[in-house]
XYZ file of N, CA, C and O in Angstrom:
760
model
N 84.605 165.742 114.359
C 84.293 167.015 114.913
C 82.824 167.004 115.425
O 81.924 166.396 114.858
N 82.649 167.707 116.625
C 81.311 167.658 117.184
C 80.818 169.117 117.418
O 81.664 170.003 117.671
N 79.505 169.274 117.466
C 78.976 170.592 117.721
C 78.826 170.834 119.183
O 79.236 170.069 120.022
N 78.182 171.979 119.536
C 78.099 172.318 121.001
C 77.270 171.392 121.797
O 77.339 171.315 122.998
N 76.402 170.470 121.102
C 75.648 169.535 121.866
C 76.286 168.172 121.830
O 75.696 167.153 122.117
N 77.589 168.166 121.333
C 78.388 166.942 121.280
C 77.895 165.929 120.223
O 78.122 164.724 120.279
N 77.195 166.495 119.281
C 76.729 165.577 118.154
C 77.781 165.638 117.057
O 78.220 166.669 116.616
N 78.202 164.380 116.543
C 79.211 164.478 115.432
C 78.658 165.047 114.173
O 77.485 164.802 113.844
N 79.416 165.915 113.533
C 78.975 166.485 112.231
C 80.013 166.399 111.155
O 79.669 166.643 109.999
N 81.219 165.955 111.446
C 82.269 165.791 110.370
C 83.252 164.742 110.909
O 83.519 164.725 112.061
N 83.698 163.965 109.917
C 84.726 162.895 110.355
C 85.990 163.123 109.289
O 85.743 163.336 108.098
N 87.023 162.925 109.837
C 88.283 162.919 108.949
C 88.983 161.618 109.282
O 88.817 160.995 110.264
N 89.832 161.226 108.287
C 90.429 159.979 108.388
C 91.398 159.743 107.311
O 91.480 160.548 106.333
N 92.090 158.682 107.248
C 92.969 158.224 106.166
C 92.891 156.731 105.968
O 92.683 156.013 106.884
N 93.037 156.301 104.781
C 93.047 154.899 104.436
C 94.400 154.560 103.641
O 95.000 155.411 103.035
N 94.783 153.380 103.828
C 95.959 152.856 103.184
C 95.542 151.561 102.531
O 95.025 150.623 103.164
N 95.919 151.416 101.300
C 95.662 150.070 100.579
C 96.766 149.086 100.959
O 97.964 149.375 100.710
N 96.439 148.027 101.602
C 97.363 147.082 102.067
C 97.340 145.823 101.190
O 97.925 144.741 101.597
N 96.740 145.861 99.993
C 96.619 144.756 99.100
C 98.039 144.152 98.795
O 98.266 142.893 98.940
N 98.976 144.966 98.478
C 100.305 144.500 98.108
C 101.081 143.925 99.307
O 101.699 142.865 99.275
N 100.905 144.584 100.438
C 101.463 144.022 101.747
C 100.843 142.698 102.044
O 101.591 141.779 102.366
N 99.616 142.462 101.865
C 98.921 141.195 102.078
C 99.533 140.103 101.126
O 99.748 139.018 101.528
N 99.628 140.505 99.846
C 100.167 139.627 98.826
C 101.531 139.100 99.200
O 101.955 137.916 99.189
N 102.443 140.088 99.630
C 103.773 139.751 100.081
C 103.769 138.841 101.261
O 104.574 137.852 101.424
N 102.932 139.181 102.246
C 102.791 138.329 103.424
C 102.375 136.896 103.126
O 102.902 136.007 103.607
N 101.428 136.745 102.220
C 100.994 135.438 101.722
C 102.146 134.707 101.098
O 102.342 133.474 101.293
N 102.862 135.374 100.194
C 104.047 134.770 99.506
C 105.100 134.267 100.488
O 105.615 133.169 100.408
N 105.272 135.112 101.453
C 106.313 134.754 102.558
C 105.755 133.579 103.311
O 106.572 132.523 103.572
N 104.543 133.553 103.736
C 104.085 132.381 104.485
C 104.113 131.107 103.635
O 104.412 130.042 104.119
N 103.836 131.152 102.314
C 103.942 130.005 101.342
C 105.372 129.577 101.335
O 105.624 128.410 101.417
N 106.305 130.512 101.204
C 107.728 130.213 101.056
C 108.186 129.405 102.324
O 108.912 128.500 102.329
N 107.799 129.969 103.514
C 108.130 129.277 104.785
C 107.590 127.924 104.775
O 108.262 126.936 105.210
N 106.291 127.705 104.395
C 105.698 126.356 104.377
C 106.378 125.451 103.398
O 106.610 124.330 103.674
N 106.783 126.010 102.210
C 107.427 125.194 101.255
C 108.753 124.770 101.786
O 109.197 123.588 101.626
N 109.526 125.636 102.361
C 110.849 125.325 102.924
C 110.719 124.165 103.995
O 111.547 123.233 104.039
N 109.749 124.395 104.846
C 109.455 123.348 105.868
C 109.163 122.032 105.176
O 109.558 120.973 105.650
N 108.286 122.019 104.226
C 107.912 120.839 103.482
C 109.138 120.193 102.818
O 109.284 118.948 102.937
N 109.940 120.874 102.157
C 111.072 120.331 101.493
C 112.023 119.727 102.452
O 112.594 118.611 102.276
N 112.294 120.395 103.596
C 113.087 119.913 104.631
C 112.613 118.660 105.183
O 113.309 117.685 105.361
N 111.307 118.675 105.548
C 110.659 117.477 106.057
C 110.767 116.269 105.145
O 111.168 115.202 105.457
N 110.521 116.491 103.834
C 110.580 115.397 102.833
C 111.974 114.990 102.606
O 112.195 113.772 102.535
N 112.975 115.806 102.557
C 114.270 115.432 102.236
C 114.951 114.720 103.412
O 115.915 113.911 103.177
N 114.558 114.937 104.620
C 115.139 114.203 105.746
C 114.337 113.115 106.223
O 114.847 112.363 107.067
N 113.111 112.857 105.715
C 112.215 111.828 106.284
C 112.789 110.424 106.211
O 112.509 109.582 106.945
N 113.622 110.215 105.062
C 114.021 108.818 104.892
C 115.517 108.517 105.304
O 115.979 107.462 105.069
N 116.105 109.429 105.986
C 117.499 109.236 106.485
C 117.266 108.358 107.672
O 116.469 108.446 108.600
N 118.128 107.286 107.716
C 118.212 106.406 108.847
C 116.951 105.635 109.080
O 116.619 105.308 110.197
N 116.203 105.324 107.992
C 114.972 104.551 108.248
C 115.265 103.071 107.911
O 115.998 102.735 107.040
N 114.696 102.160 108.746
C 114.993 100.736 108.482
C 114.219 100.316 107.246
O 113.099 100.789 106.979
N 114.666 99.313 106.545
C 114.097 98.808 105.341
C 112.516 98.327 105.595
O 111.736 98.451 104.686
N 112.298 97.724 106.841
C 110.909 97.264 107.030
C 109.894 98.420 107.219
O 108.750 98.191 107.211
N 110.431 99.600 107.383
C 109.477 100.760 107.560
C 109.380 101.639 106.393
O 108.655 102.626 106.359
N 109.977 101.347 105.264
C 110.046 102.077 104.084
C 108.527 102.354 103.524
O 108.164 103.461 103.250
N 108.005 101.248 103.277
C 106.540 101.424 102.696
C 105.622 102.232 103.552
O 104.964 103.064 103.021
N 105.652 102.084 104.878
C 104.806 102.912 105.764
C 105.185 104.323 105.597
O 104.395 105.197 105.644
N 106.495 104.607 105.662
C 107.001 106.018 105.552
C 106.619 106.621 104.167
O 106.269 107.906 104.122
N 106.633 105.859 103.098
C 106.234 106.393 101.824
C 104.688 106.824 101.893
O 104.375 107.831 101.383
N 103.887 105.954 102.483
C 102.492 106.284 102.597
C 102.315 107.513 103.377
O 101.470 108.364 103.138
N 103.047 107.640 104.534
C 102.929 108.884 105.353
C 103.435 110.087 104.579
O 102.872 111.074 104.715
N 104.415 109.923 103.788
C 104.996 111.058 102.977
C 103.876 111.487 102.003
O 103.752 112.697 101.753
N 103.191 110.550 101.369
C 102.182 110.900 100.458
C 101.115 111.753 101.170
O 100.561 112.693 100.618
N 100.809 111.410 102.374
C 99.800 112.201 103.181
C 100.340 113.570 103.465
O 99.594 114.605 103.391
N 101.582 113.749 103.785
C 102.237 115.081 104.058
C 102.182 115.882 102.799
O 101.694 117.004 102.837
N 102.499 115.292 101.650
C 102.503 116.086 100.389
C 101.055 116.348 100.069
O 100.690 117.544 99.640
N 100.183 115.361 100.177
C 98.771 115.624 99.817
C 98.101 116.700 100.640
O 97.408 117.665 100.071
N 98.376 116.756 101.892
C 97.860 117.771 102.779
C 98.409 119.229 102.371
O 97.766 120.131 102.387
N 99.782 119.165 102.080
C 100.488 120.415 101.708
C 99.885 121.121 100.430
O 99.678 122.236 100.449
N 99.518 120.276 99.467
C 98.955 120.773 98.254
C 97.424 120.824 98.206
O 96.880 121.291 97.293
N 96.784 120.443 99.250
C 95.339 120.444 99.346
C 94.613 119.362 98.472
O 93.524 119.546 98.038
N 95.251 118.247 98.455
C 94.625 117.118 97.721
C 93.858 116.175 98.629
O 94.062 116.198 99.851
N 92.935 115.438 98.030
C 92.068 114.526 98.908
C 92.775 113.114 98.941
O 92.497 112.336 99.868
N 93.461 112.789 97.901
C 94.071 111.445 97.829
C 95.289 111.499 96.885
O 95.574 112.418 96.236
N 96.148 110.449 97.070
C 97.473 110.357 96.385
C 97.777 108.922 96.221
O 97.319 108.000 96.924
N 98.575 108.607 95.146
C 99.179 107.256 95.061
C 100.398 107.276 94.262
O 100.684 108.373 93.523
N 101.117 106.329 94.364
C 102.260 105.996 93.490
C 102.009 104.765 92.755
O 101.754 103.695 93.408
N 102.017 104.759 91.464
C 101.718 103.573 90.601
C 102.998 103.290 89.929
O 103.701 104.167 89.427
N 103.403 102.024 89.893
C 104.704 101.523 89.332
C 104.360 100.680 88.071
O 103.253 100.113 87.918
N 105.250 100.611 87.200
C 105.146 99.856 85.902
C 105.881 98.549 85.853
O 106.320 98.182 84.833
N 106.014 97.994 86.998
C 106.852 96.753 87.109
C 107.044 95.912 85.905
O 108.162 95.596 85.463
N 105.891 95.406 85.257
C 106.079 94.627 84.107
C 105.940 95.365 82.765
O 105.909 94.773 81.685
N 105.850 96.627 82.825
C 105.688 97.552 81.639
C 104.429 97.364 80.906
O 104.390 97.953 79.718
N 103.536 96.504 81.312
C 102.222 96.397 80.691
C 101.113 96.971 81.442
O 100.075 97.287 81.021
N 101.333 97.085 82.779
C 100.359 97.592 83.709
C 100.888 98.584 84.716
O 102.110 98.519 85.091
N 100.016 99.458 85.095
C 100.276 100.300 86.184
C 99.772 99.585 87.467
O 98.608 98.965 87.456
N 100.613 99.491 88.488
C 100.125 98.886 89.733
C 100.351 99.904 90.948
O 101.376 100.379 91.024
N 99.206 100.189 91.554
C 99.278 101.134 92.674
C 100.025 100.446 93.824
O 99.646 99.419 94.326
N 101.151 100.936 94.109
C 101.962 100.470 95.063
C 101.859 101.104 96.494
O 101.891 100.547 97.590
N 101.581 102.355 96.464
C 101.419 103.249 97.698
C 100.195 104.038 97.502
O 99.958 104.541 96.441
N 99.538 104.340 98.615
C 98.232 105.062 98.546
C 98.030 105.847 99.724
O 98.263 105.271 100.930
N 97.423 107.002 99.685
C 96.996 107.816 100.827
C 95.703 108.502 100.489
O 95.444 108.810 99.270
N 94.789 108.576 101.442
C 93.630 109.400 101.186
C 93.264 110.142 102.495
O 93.516 109.581 103.574
N 92.798 111.402 102.377
C 92.496 112.230 103.506
C 91.368 111.545 104.313
O 90.628 110.650 103.848
N 91.163 112.030 105.541
C 90.253 111.371 106.524
C 88.829 111.417 105.959
O 88.004 110.577 106.298
N 88.458 112.450 105.211
C 87.061 112.607 104.678
C 86.903 111.995 103.163
O 85.870 112.051 102.660
N 88.020 111.581 102.729
C 87.983 111.026 101.267
C 87.406 109.710 101.243
O 87.567 108.837 102.073
N 86.677 109.393 100.171
C 86.169 108.106 99.874
C 86.590 107.587 98.407
O 85.789 107.200 97.683
N 87.879 107.683 98.239
C 88.393 107.389 96.879
C 88.407 105.807 96.682
O 88.419 105.080 97.536
N 88.250 105.456 95.387
C 88.238 104.014 95.133
C 89.621 103.515 94.705
O 89.774 102.314 94.372
N 90.671 104.403 94.765
C 92.017 103.903 94.543
C 92.453 103.024 95.714
O 92.322 103.425 96.844
N 92.900 101.911 95.443
C 93.356 100.987 96.480
C 94.750 100.478 96.184
O 95.155 100.305 95.034
N 95.486 100.076 97.261
C 96.802 99.566 97.039
C 96.694 98.246 96.211
O 95.749 97.519 96.327
N 97.656 98.007 95.282
C 97.747 96.860 94.472
C 96.613 96.883 93.320
O 96.512 95.924 92.564
N 95.916 98.013 93.160
C 94.934 98.150 91.986
C 95.890 98.079 90.701
O 96.943 98.696 90.747
N 95.387 97.413 89.735
C 96.084 97.275 88.470
C 95.301 97.771 87.260
O 94.061 97.443 87.308
N 95.873 98.555 86.458
C 95.145 98.861 85.261
C 96.217 98.969 84.085
O 97.360 99.324 84.195
N 95.744 98.439 82.908
C 96.714 98.285 81.745
C 97.102 99.577 81.167
O 96.367 100.593 80.994
N 98.426 99.679 80.972
C 99.001 100.948 80.401
C 98.437 101.298 78.971
O 98.114 102.393 78.762
N 98.222 100.352 78.165
C 97.690 100.553 76.804
C 96.323 101.105 76.749
O 95.883 101.646 75.744
N 95.596 100.955 77.832
C 94.261 101.419 77.863
C 94.190 102.981 77.963
O 93.165 103.572 77.556
N 95.306 103.631 78.355
C 95.288 105.067 78.576
C 96.346 105.778 77.728
O 97.242 106.341 78.227
N 96.133 105.677 76.445
C 97.113 106.237 75.427
C 97.441 107.700 75.643
O 98.533 108.142 75.701
N 96.293 108.465 75.798
C 96.437 109.932 75.875
C 97.287 110.211 77.104
O 98.183 111.051 77.058
N 96.973 109.630 78.182
C 97.662 109.868 79.467
C 99.122 109.447 79.366
O 100.082 110.200 79.738
N 99.345 108.210 78.917
C 100.702 107.690 78.867
C 101.549 108.432 77.839
O 102.840 108.483 78.082
N 101.031 108.796 76.758
C 101.890 109.612 75.853
C 102.519 110.876 76.450
O 103.613 111.184 76.200
N 101.681 111.615 77.229
C 102.233 112.730 77.897
C 103.222 112.350 79.009
O 104.239 113.117 79.108
N 102.969 111.428 79.799
C 103.984 110.930 80.797
C 105.228 110.480 80.092
O 106.324 110.825 80.559
N 105.113 109.788 78.956
C 106.373 109.355 78.311
C 107.185 110.507 77.632
O 108.322 110.298 77.366
N 106.543 111.690 77.485
C 107.240 112.841 77.172
C 107.674 113.683 78.332
O 108.141 114.811 78.221
N 107.690 113.082 79.511
C 107.989 113.658 80.808
C 107.256 114.906 81.083
O 107.747 115.805 81.754
N 106.068 114.960 80.616
C 105.159 116.118 80.917
C 104.531 115.904 82.244
O 104.256 114.776 82.643
N 104.216 116.968 82.957
C 103.464 116.863 84.172
C 102.022 117.017 83.832
O 101.715 118.046 83.084
N 101.115 116.085 84.118
C 99.774 116.241 83.732
C 99.007 116.957 84.781
O 99.012 116.592 86.001
N 98.400 118.037 84.383
C 97.602 118.868 85.323
C 96.134 118.895 84.762
O 95.956 119.465 83.668
N 95.242 118.279 85.381
C 93.915 118.268 84.950
C 92.937 118.823 85.978
O 92.584 118.173 86.933
N 92.645 120.127 85.809
C 91.781 120.819 86.806
C 90.356 120.253 86.715
O 89.651 120.401 87.797
N 89.925 119.712 85.633
C 88.553 119.170 85.531
C 88.541 117.920 84.590
O 88.661 118.010 83.367
N 88.321 116.804 85.297
C 88.199 115.533 84.570
C 87.097 115.580 83.523
O 87.102 115.096 82.448
N 86.010 116.191 83.918
C 84.852 116.334 83.086
C 85.062 116.962 81.791
O 84.387 116.855 80.830
N 86.047 117.876 81.693
C 86.364 118.667 80.496
C 87.543 118.025 79.661
O 88.094 118.705 78.813
N 87.953 116.849 79.982
C 89.039 116.154 79.181
C 88.479 116.086 77.647
O 87.344 115.843 77.444
N 89.505 116.109 76.899
C 89.203 116.088 75.369
C 88.687 114.687 74.971
O 88.899 113.679 75.706
N 87.953 114.559 73.901
C 87.436 113.299 73.381
C 88.438 112.212 73.309
O 88.171 111.066 73.513
N 89.683 112.615 72.893
C 90.772 111.592 72.727
C 91.170 110.970 74.028
O 91.664 109.963 74.128
N 90.756 111.617 75.233
C 91.082 111.088 76.512
C 89.848 110.449 77.147
O 89.787 110.326 78.400
N 88.923 109.930 76.376
C 87.722 109.305 76.921
C 88.013 108.147 77.800
O 87.312 108.088 78.878
N 88.869 107.226 77.529
C 89.096 106.184 78.456
C 89.595 106.622 79.815
O 89.131 106.155 80.863
N 90.464 107.673 79.837
C 90.905 108.268 81.007
C 89.788 109.006 81.819
O 89.638 108.810 82.995
N 88.946 109.677 81.049
C 87.811 110.295 81.674
C 86.882 109.361 82.386
O 86.511 109.521 83.539
N 86.577 108.242 81.673
C 85.702 107.195 82.282
C 86.336 106.670 83.529
O 85.659 106.298 84.488
N 87.625 106.278 83.379
C 88.329 105.745 84.483
C 88.299 106.618 85.734
O 87.976 106.238 86.831
N 88.790 107.892 85.558
C 88.708 108.855 86.662
C 87.375 109.098 87.265
O 87.102 109.227 88.439
N 86.310 109.117 86.351
C 84.923 109.251 86.815
C 84.560 108.135 87.726
O 83.912 108.220 88.619
N 84.975 106.921 87.267
C 84.577 105.714 88.050
C 85.230 105.757 89.427
O 84.748 105.173 90.370
N 86.346 106.526 89.693
C 86.973 106.629 90.927
C 86.509 107.923 91.598
O 87.079 108.262 92.689
N 85.542 108.659 91.048
C 85.075 109.909 91.683
C 86.152 110.950 91.771
O 86.108 111.705 92.590
N 87.076 110.873 90.832
C 88.143 111.992 90.826
C 87.710 113.133 89.957
O 87.452 112.939 88.828
N 87.770 114.303 90.527
C 87.376 115.449 89.814
C 88.520 116.257 89.147
O 88.342 116.805 88.042
N 89.637 116.207 89.883
C 90.859 116.924 89.351
C 92.049 116.142 89.750
O 92.014 115.421 90.735
N 93.114 116.305 89.013
C 94.314 115.516 89.402
C 95.634 116.089 88.814
O 95.594 116.843 87.828
N 96.612 115.735 89.410
C 98.005 116.079 88.908
C 98.796 114.677 88.855
O 98.704 113.901 89.793
N 99.426 114.480 87.754
C 100.219 113.240 87.660
C 101.630 113.679 87.155
O 101.750 114.379 86.130
N 102.634 113.048 87.803
C 103.938 113.387 87.420
C 104.713 112.049 87.217
O 104.690 111.186 88.065
N 105.444 111.952 86.115
C 106.176 110.763 85.879
C 107.362 110.545 86.773
O 107.956 111.535 87.203
N 107.629 109.326 87.164
C 108.817 108.981 87.966
C 109.686 108.178 87.085
O 109.281 107.231 86.394
N 110.963 108.629 86.959
C 111.892 108.044 86.017
C 113.107 107.399 86.739
O 113.493 107.823 87.835
N 113.617 106.447 85.985
C 114.930 105.829 86.415
C 115.661 105.467 85.119
O 115.049 104.799 84.246
N 116.833 105.994 84.901
C 117.562 105.758 83.623
C 116.812 106.195 82.507
O 116.701 105.442 81.451
N 116.174 107.281 82.550
C 115.354 107.988 81.469
C 114.235 107.087 80.909
O 113.879 107.162 79.892
N 113.764 106.233 81.812
C 112.559 105.375 81.445
C 111.510 105.632 82.550
O 111.858 105.903 83.787
N 110.281 105.701 82.180
C 109.139 105.872 83.053
C 108.976 104.555 83.904
O 108.759 103.502 83.312
N 109.150 104.681 85.184
C 108.947 103.597 86.070
C 107.843 103.665 86.900
O 107.447 102.659 87.651
N 107.209 104.873 87.000
C 106.065 105.000 87.814
C 105.411 106.453 87.579
O 105.976 107.148 86.828
N 104.480 106.680 88.451
C 103.874 108.010 88.341
C 103.314 108.340 89.822
O 103.026 107.490 90.579
N 103.442 109.573 90.143
C 103.009 110.160 91.349
C 101.679 110.915 90.965
O 101.715 111.820 90.081
N 100.668 110.570 91.612
C 99.351 111.096 91.283
C 98.639 111.727 92.573
O 98.623 110.994 93.620
N 98.147 112.963 92.429
C 97.384 113.562 93.441
C 96.051 113.958 92.960
O 96.002 114.512 91.774
N 94.920 113.722 93.640
C 93.612 114.001 93.097
C 92.667 114.555 94.108
O 92.961 114.572 95.303
N 91.635 115.176 93.630
C 90.546 115.694 94.457
C 89.277 115.020 94.174
O 88.964 114.917 92.927
N 88.644 114.487 95.169
C 87.404 113.831 94.863
C 86.202 114.472 95.505
O 85.059 114.096 95.279
N 86.522 115.649 96.219
C 85.380 116.336 96.881
C 84.848 117.444 95.937
O 83.647 117.814 96.018
N 85.792 117.883 95.015
C 85.307 119.036 94.134
C 86.432 119.250 93.160
O 87.632 118.635 93.344
N 86.248 120.033 92.075
C 87.328 120.345 91.226
C 88.293 121.216 91.953
O 87.923 121.935 92.884
N 89.566 121.112 91.605
C 90.646 121.841 92.349
C 91.574 122.512 91.312
O 92.029 121.819 90.359
N 91.830 123.747 91.499
C 92.828 124.442 90.632
C 94.039 124.533 91.376
O 94.171 125.234 92.549
N 95.104 123.864 91.038
C 96.442 123.998 91.638
C 97.268 125.043 90.886
O 97.115 125.119 89.660
N 98.050 125.766 91.531
C 98.871 126.755 90.902
C 100.257 126.146 90.545
O 100.619 125.013 91.004
N 100.948 126.899 89.835
C 102.380 126.396 89.453
C 103.283 126.270 90.716
O 104.128 125.445 90.743
N 102.944 127.074 91.710
C 103.670 127.084 93.006
C 103.510 125.624 93.644
O 104.251 125.224 94.457
N 102.339 125.068 93.366
C 102.088 123.702 93.945
C 102.678 122.683 93.132
O 103.229 121.732 93.641
N 102.545 122.823 91.770
C 103.012 121.756 90.859
C 104.558 121.658 90.907
O 105.053 120.569 90.840
N 105.308 122.757 90.896
C 106.729 122.731 90.818
C 107.397 121.904 91.937
O 108.247 121.116 91.748
N 106.972 122.075 93.233
C 107.579 121.276 94.293
C 107.331 119.744 94.075
O 108.165 118.940 94.506
N 106.225 119.345 93.423
C 105.978 117.989 93.160
C 107.061 117.445 92.290
O 107.488 116.265 92.318
N 107.515 118.261 91.349
C 108.643 117.823 90.472
C 109.857 117.524 91.289
O 110.598 116.510 90.923
N 110.104 118.157 92.302
C 111.200 117.891 93.269
C 111.048 116.623 93.963
O 111.960 115.750 94.148
N 109.813 116.298 94.406
C 109.505 115.135 95.102
C 109.780 113.895 94.318
O 110.337 112.880 94.822
N 109.487 113.930 93.006
C 109.671 112.721 92.170
C 111.162 112.354 92.102
O 111.563 111.238 91.722
N 112.086 113.330 92.476
C 113.459 113.041 92.362
C 114.095 112.566 93.787
O 115.291 112.177 93.807
N 113.267 112.638 94.744
C 113.810 112.231 96.095
C 113.975 110.820 96.255
O 113.248 109.975 95.750
């Protein structure tokens, strides 16, 4: 409202809280991204030649890593059941991880970590620095690789642990949600 000199003296209006609408929109966008991700991952290896499998697995790690906001990823296998051997590896363009293909580390050195994987638990470590004292060897190892946070999921064949899928952050600590962790459980079965 304005007075006779056209100076405003009163304002009226209405507001609407769109918080719930924004939450629904974000959930829908995530669901669309998740469906695209699952479709991409499930069709990626159809009709691929055997000589391209390794390269495609490394690319798939990159797709998954970017989707969940990780800086690096690897698949480590237990070929001889005494050692983890990094078979596949990906790191983002700005990452400087020390994880390298063919890196070997003894399984028995990481009892805390392996006990959980052997119980088919998904390991979610939002802060390596806050690992319990019983996980000191794991803490020292991840610190040496500059990994701040990680997710590790066991890969099984005939109900035996044959490998693990690991995603880490080296730029900062990262909190992943259950919405991020659950699709990774699907990936280990692909």
